[in-house]
């Protein structure tokens, strides 16, 4: 594992020491301050064979899953529950489609990757109390990894999150507050109370390590495709951590010479028509989003009215030649049922937004059926049994 050389601001590119815990860029002239990226010196690995580096790491390390990439993750003793190295499933119907099944992670979503890394670093720094505003799944993941690390977790989430999120966070022993509002209201509460309570805030893009954990999705998809890029990646976008993390991975893979040269994939951000700030900004050719009013969708992970990293998300979409698409909750539900019945895969609503977006972009000709695409199912449908049943109007017969 390499040592962290420095943290780099995504906006002003200042270099900040990682010797002490950092939140956002402390010297930023930008408002809001830029998020910080982890930078390690990877020069020793440049030109090596990725197959060799990864297989040596797998053979010599007790850690599984995303820690197969220990060689490019910051030096730390991991707090791990087996996150990452999730299946890449070929669709039975669409020859070009591969589904990255993130529902196989601990706590049933891709949030495990970011929280494994963030909590590992928090333990390394000796932080005793973590706090997070969450749309639901980040809360469950923070609660689990904090329990494993012996750290207090303080969680604020909307009172109508899927019941599984409330249940898991409570069972893992976190201090859970349900808020009559959205993730933005939860974020305000954490910001107001964190100093007096002594909490370290692990909000999306307000600390450097969740992106660092999520970048492993980019390494994995390239490795699972034989160290090649696909033509497009569909990512259900709330705060955008995974999209930003994967783009960082692609940059590093090119720096290392680990990916066969070719064009980076088109990045496709998928949202719900009930909360689509990134789509609206993309269509308006804006470089920043406007807060979405009255956000409402059963794809609860997409209920983020104003992502902190909107500037970075929009830059990535444009640089990659991608697009941002919003789907209605009806289209999302139809895709859940379609994939369940025809592929045997129970998607979460966010993942089904991605599968529905694929159908849509095929129909418009933006993509062709011979394009190789990776669709992210970011979580297990079973985590949403109450909200999906409600959308299906399914009730148990007496
Ligand atoms: C299942 C699921 N998919 C997608 C998202 C959006 O993730 P991101 O914040 O990385 O955009 C979330 C966020 O809560 C989620 O829980
Ligand atoms: Zn800065």
XYZ file of C-alpha atoms and ligand atoms in Angstrom:
415
model
C 0.000 0.000 0.000
C 1.422 3.398 -0.928
C 1.678 6.278 1.522
C -0.511 9.289 0.805
C 1.700 11.969 -0.752
C -0.889 14.735 -0.288
C -4.551 15.592 -0.780
C -5.324 17.688 -3.847
C -8.197 20.151 -4.146
C -10.526 19.413 -7.055
C -11.039 23.169 -7.613
C -7.902 25.188 -6.781
C -5.466 22.196 -6.897
C -3.849 23.169 -3.580
C -1.852 20.378 -1.923
C -2.959 19.640 1.639
C -1.201 17.317 4.076
C -3.035 14.119 5.045
C -1.183 13.873 8.379
C -4.314 15.096 10.147
C -7.976 14.468 9.198
C -9.259 16.816 6.515
C -12.721 17.724 5.306
C -12.928 20.016 2.231
C -10.136 22.260 0.888
C -9.146 24.567 3.773
C -7.552 27.229 1.514
C -10.058 27.281 -1.317
C -10.910 30.513 -3.074
C -13.950 28.678 -4.569
C -17.341 28.698 -2.903
C -18.266 26.057 -1.894
C -14.760 24.779 -1.173
C -13.454 22.003 -3.421
C -13.480 18.333 -2.434
C -10.088 16.752 -1.778
C -8.656 13.853 -3.810
C -6.178 11.398 -2.325
C -2.857 11.405 -4.196
C -0.326 8.612 -3.681
C 2.959 8.260 -5.495
C 2.215 5.515 -8.044
C 5.399 6.030 -10.083
C 6.925 2.712 -8.902
C 3.986 0.874 -10.487
C 4.062 2.663 -13.825
C 4.443 0.178 -16.672
C 4.004 -2.894 -14.433
C 1.601 -5.690 -15.317
C -1.706 -5.178 -13.521
C -2.370 -8.924 -13.565
C 0.892 -9.526 -11.685
C 0.453 -6.709 -9.183
C -3.120 -7.722 -8.359
C -2.434 -11.463 -8.167
C 0.565 -10.887 -5.860
C -1.571 -8.712 -3.636
C -4.366 -11.305 -3.536
C -1.894 -14.107 -2.723
C -0.058 -12.236 0.010
C -2.900 -10.440 1.782
C -5.598 -11.687 4.163
C -7.980 -9.006 2.846
C -10.428 -9.879 0.112
C -12.728 -7.950 -2.205
C -11.718 -4.412 -3.146
C -8.466 -4.800 -1.189
C -7.115 -6.736 -4.178
C -6.196 -3.182 -5.232
C -4.175 -2.565 -2.066
C -1.260 -1.486 -4.278
C -3.150 1.653 -5.283
C -5.096 2.326 -2.065
C -3.672 4.464 0.763
C -1.678 2.677 3.425
C -3.991 1.744 6.295
C -5.118 -1.277 8.316
C -8.502 -1.965 6.674
C -11.790 -2.207 8.530
C -13.277 -4.761 6.177
C -16.470 -6.809 5.943
C -15.646 -8.310 2.528
C -16.691 -5.382 0.308
C -16.037 -5.209 -3.415
C -15.061 -7.638 -6.221
C -18.744 -7.944 -7.037
C -20.065 -9.985 -9.979
C -20.202 -8.601 -13.505
C -23.240 -10.369 -14.970
C -23.893 -10.683 -18.689
C -27.490 -9.911 -19.612
C -29.410 -12.863 -21.021
C -31.125 -10.599 -23.546
C -28.849 -7.731 -24.514
C -25.532 -8.909 -25.984
C -23.708 -5.663 -25.146
C -24.931 -5.307 -21.574
C -23.018 -6.190 -18.430
C -24.578 -5.570 -15.034
C -22.285 -4.738 -12.129
C -24.096 -6.326 -9.194
C -23.292 -4.098 -6.227
C -26.136 -5.640 -4.240
C -23.613 -8.358 -3.355
C -21.732 -6.000 -1.008
C -21.975 -6.070 2.796
C -25.070 -3.999 3.751
C -26.370 -4.749 0.241
C -25.074 -1.676 -1.591
C -21.990 -0.086 -3.138
C -21.892 2.368 -0.205
C -19.872 -0.304 1.602
C -16.794 0.479 -0.506
C -16.632 4.157 0.383
C -17.450 3.630 4.037
C -14.911 0.796 4.410
C -12.196 3.209 3.280
C -13.498 6.230 5.238
C -13.923 4.285 8.485
C -10.507 2.602 8.052
C -8.934 6.061 7.823
C -11.036 7.387 10.719
C -9.724 4.565 12.917
C -6.194 5.303 11.701
C -6.605 8.960 12.754
C -8.097 7.952 16.113
C -11.471 9.588 15.440
C -14.062 8.502 18.019
C -17.347 9.821 16.568
C -18.529 9.947 12.978
C -21.673 11.616 11.654
C -23.462 11.423 8.313
C -26.540 12.809 6.613
C -27.806 10.025 4.384
C -30.473 9.109 1.866
C -30.426 5.711 3.622
C -27.811 3.285 2.336
C -24.755 5.302 3.334
C -26.227 5.303 6.833
C -26.464 1.517 6.912
C -22.906 1.173 5.647
C -21.492 3.738 8.070
C -23.297 2.019 10.944
C -21.872 -1.399 10.017
C -18.259 -0.298 9.522
C -18.350 1.895 12.632
C -19.579 -1.085 14.645
C -16.710 -3.153 13.239
C -14.222 -0.402 14.112
C -15.571 0.414 17.579
C -16.429 3.984 16.548
C -19.652 5.863 17.396
C -21.904 6.561 14.387
C -24.430 9.422 14.409
C -26.890 9.150 11.573
C -29.450 11.600 10.211
C -31.806 10.425 7.485
C -35.277 11.259 6.142
C -38.075 9.662 8.169
C -39.445 7.920 5.062
C -36.272 6.010 4.121
C -36.778 2.340 3.226
C -37.425 0.513 6.499
C -34.330 -1.665 6.005
C -32.110 1.417 6.345
C -33.656 2.328 9.687
C -33.580 -1.272 10.858
C -29.955 -1.966 9.931
C -28.576 1.306 11.322
C -30.404 0.704 14.604
C -29.315 -2.945 14.793
C -25.655 -1.968 14.228
C -25.935 0.283 17.282
C -25.751 3.686 15.574
C -27.433 6.753 17.089
C -30.196 7.254 14.531
C -32.244 10.433 14.082
C -35.109 10.391 11.584
C -35.690 13.843 10.156
C -38.899 15.273 8.738
C -37.206 16.449 5.542
C -34.632 15.484 2.906
C -30.915 14.689 2.979
C -30.237 18.428 2.602
C -32.077 19.065 5.906
C -30.092 16.232 7.513
C -26.849 17.802 6.229
C -27.776 21.123 7.832
C -28.299 19.466 11.213
C -24.937 17.672 11.044
C -23.181 20.923 10.023
C -24.807 22.850 12.896
C -24.032 20.305 15.607
C -20.748 18.677 14.608
C -18.387 21.055 16.397
C -20.193 21.051 19.739
C -20.727 17.266 19.583
C -17.184 16.402 18.472
C -18.369 14.561 15.352
C -16.241 14.115 12.244
C -18.509 14.676 9.237
C -18.301 11.959 6.549
C -20.871 13.613 4.251
C -20.632 12.896 0.530
C -17.562 14.674 -0.928
C -16.849 16.536 2.310
C -14.028 14.129 3.226
C -11.541 12.500 0.827
C -11.861 8.774 1.468
C -15.327 7.718 0.323
C -14.345 8.625 -3.252
C -11.116 6.688 -2.748
C -13.045 3.547 -1.775
C -15.541 3.950 -4.591
C -12.770 4.304 -7.169
C -12.327 0.528 -6.847
C -15.499 0.177 -8.971
C -13.556 1.714 -11.860
C -10.600 -0.660 -11.373
C -12.936 -3.634 -11.094
C -14.946 -2.982 -14.180
C -11.795 -2.494 -16.247
C -10.216 -5.667 -14.825
C -13.417 -7.671 -15.369
C -13.419 -6.538 -19.001
C -9.835 -7.777 -19.514
C -8.201 -4.395 -18.681
C -10.235 -2.625 -21.330
C -12.761 0.181 -21.207
C -16.421 -0.408 -22.072
C -18.143 2.053 -24.418
C -20.392 3.477 -21.704
C -21.045 3.285 -17.959
C -24.521 3.939 -16.556
C -24.461 5.272 -13.025
C -27.509 6.172 -10.894
C -26.426 9.551 -9.575
C -27.381 11.130 -6.276
C -24.293 12.767 -4.773
C -22.130 11.359 -7.576
C -19.386 9.776 -5.455
C -19.142 6.626 -7.557
C -19.044 8.512 -10.845
C -16.287 10.773 -9.546
C -14.428 7.821 -8.033
C -14.538 5.828 -11.285
C -13.263 8.794 -13.287
C -10.374 9.105 -10.833
C -9.689 5.384 -11.343
C -9.569 5.837 -15.131
C -7.062 8.679 -14.741
C -4.868 6.491 -12.518
C -5.200 3.434 -14.775
C -3.922 5.512 -17.688
C -1.084 6.936 -15.587
C -0.120 3.370 -14.620
C -0.434 2.048 -18.171
C -2.838 -0.608 -16.823
C -5.648 -0.088 -19.319
C -5.404 -0.886 -22.990
C -5.403 2.478 -24.700
C -8.726 3.540 -26.079
C -11.372 6.069 -25.485
C -12.678 6.421 -21.937
C -16.295 5.305 -21.586
C -19.160 7.716 -22.007
C -20.383 8.364 -18.468
C -24.172 8.360 -18.215
C -25.693 9.883 -15.083
C -29.163 8.537 -14.375
C -31.707 10.278 -12.133
C -35.461 10.197 -11.444
C -37.806 12.801 -12.916
C -38.831 13.398 -9.277
C -35.346 14.737 -8.480
C -33.108 15.514 -11.433
C -30.855 18.494 -10.657
C -27.912 17.100 -12.640
C -30.080 16.361 -15.689
C -31.544 19.852 -15.636
C -28.103 21.489 -15.328
C -26.709 19.261 -18.093
C -29.562 20.149 -20.440
C -29.237 23.852 -19.579
C -25.477 23.752 -20.371
C -24.882 25.015 -16.829
C -21.757 24.119 -14.874
C -23.542 23.995 -11.521
C -26.961 22.610 -10.480
C -29.863 24.428 -8.838
C -31.537 22.937 -5.765
C -34.468 20.732 -6.871
C -37.732 21.666 -5.172
C -40.034 19.064 -3.591
C -37.778 16.126 -4.455
C -39.815 12.904 -4.481
C -38.990 9.449 -5.852
C -39.031 5.894 -4.521
C -35.422 5.619 -5.753
C -34.454 7.104 -2.390
C -30.708 7.178 -3.130
C -31.413 9.619 -5.954
C -33.287 12.049 -3.696
C -30.400 14.510 -3.462
C -31.730 17.994 -4.328
C -28.314 19.645 -4.772
C -25.208 17.446 -4.954
C -22.113 19.015 -3.363
C -19.991 17.688 -6.231
C -22.259 18.920 -9.043
C -19.483 20.879 -10.781
C -17.252 17.801 -10.960
C -20.110 15.521 -12.082
C -21.048 17.869 -14.930
C -17.419 18.219 -16.042
C -17.050 14.424 -16.207
C -20.269 13.935 -18.185
C -19.170 16.477 -20.782
C -15.540 15.392 -20.983
C -16.601 11.777 -21.510
C -19.141 12.586 -24.213
C -21.846 11.219 -21.922
C -25.270 12.464 -20.989
C -27.639 12.829 -18.026
C -31.065 11.174 -18.224
C -34.103 11.193 -15.942
C -36.678 8.383 -15.796
C -40.105 8.411 -14.192
C -40.813 6.196 -11.180
C -43.258 4.250 -13.395
C -40.490 3.492 -15.897
C -38.181 2.513 -13.013
C -40.765 0.126 -11.545
C -41.404 -1.397 -14.988
C -37.668 -2.049 -15.360
C -37.456 -3.646 -11.875
C -40.195 -6.108 -12.878
C -38.730 -6.665 -16.342
C -35.285 -7.575 -14.983
C -36.725 -9.666 -12.160
C -38.909 -11.737 -14.519
C -36.556 -11.993 -17.471
C -33.086 -11.998 -15.935
C -33.654 -13.309 -12.388
C -32.157 -10.141 -10.929
C -33.997 -8.040 -8.342
C -32.678 -4.537 -8.990
C -32.900 -1.670 -6.534
C -34.884 1.300 -7.901
C -31.663 3.252 -8.546
C -30.226 0.345 -10.567
C -33.503 0.004 -12.450
C -33.218 3.670 -13.408
C -29.964 2.673 -15.139
C -31.522 -0.295 -16.951
C -34.471 1.864 -18.049
C -32.053 4.564 -19.228
C -30.256 1.955 -21.339
C -33.520 1.041 -23.106
C -34.180 4.721 -23.689
C -30.726 5.504 -25.123
C -30.970 2.481 -27.438
C -34.325 3.769 -28.689
C -32.917 7.249 -29.401
C -29.854 5.857 -31.211
C -27.429 7.467 -28.705
C -26.108 3.921 -28.202
C -26.298 0.892 -30.452
C -26.908 -2.692 -29.375
C -23.312 -3.597 -30.271
C -21.885 -1.061 -27.796
C -20.446 -2.724 -24.716
C -21.972 -1.040 -21.664
C -21.777 -1.505 -17.903
C -24.952 -0.784 -15.948
C -24.558 -0.294 -12.204
C -27.095 -1.999 -9.996
C -25.956 -0.084 -6.949
C -27.916 -2.117 -4.415
C -30.061 -5.129 -3.676
C -33.774 -4.824 -4.456
C -34.525 -6.635 -1.210
C -33.388 -3.585 0.781
C -36.439 -1.838 -0.663
C -39.066 -4.496 -0.005
C -41.480 -2.031 1.626
C -41.176 0.738 -0.979
C -41.198 -1.591 -3.998
C -44.209 -3.504 -2.618
C -45.990 -0.185 -2.174
C -45.146 0.885 -5.730
C -46.456 -2.501 -6.961
C -49.553 -2.113 -4.756
C -48.699 -5.543 -3.411
C -50.288 -6.619 -0.171
C -50.092 -9.931 1.625
C -53.365 -11.831 1.367
C -54.881 -12.596 4.769
C -28.695 2.329 -4.055
C -28.119 3.673 -4.360
N -27.787 3.967 -5.627
C -27.253 5.160 -5.968
C -27.059 6.158 -5.024
C -26.417 7.451 -5.443
O -25.065 7.399 -5.077
P -24.040 8.588 -5.241
O -24.249 9.472 -4.047
O -22.687 7.985 -5.291
O -24.396 9.302 -6.506
C -27.371 5.898 -3.685
C -27.152 6.937 -2.652
O -27.697 6.913 -1.581
C -27.915 4.634 -3.341
O -28.218 4.331 -2.072
Zn -9.249 24.454 -3.041
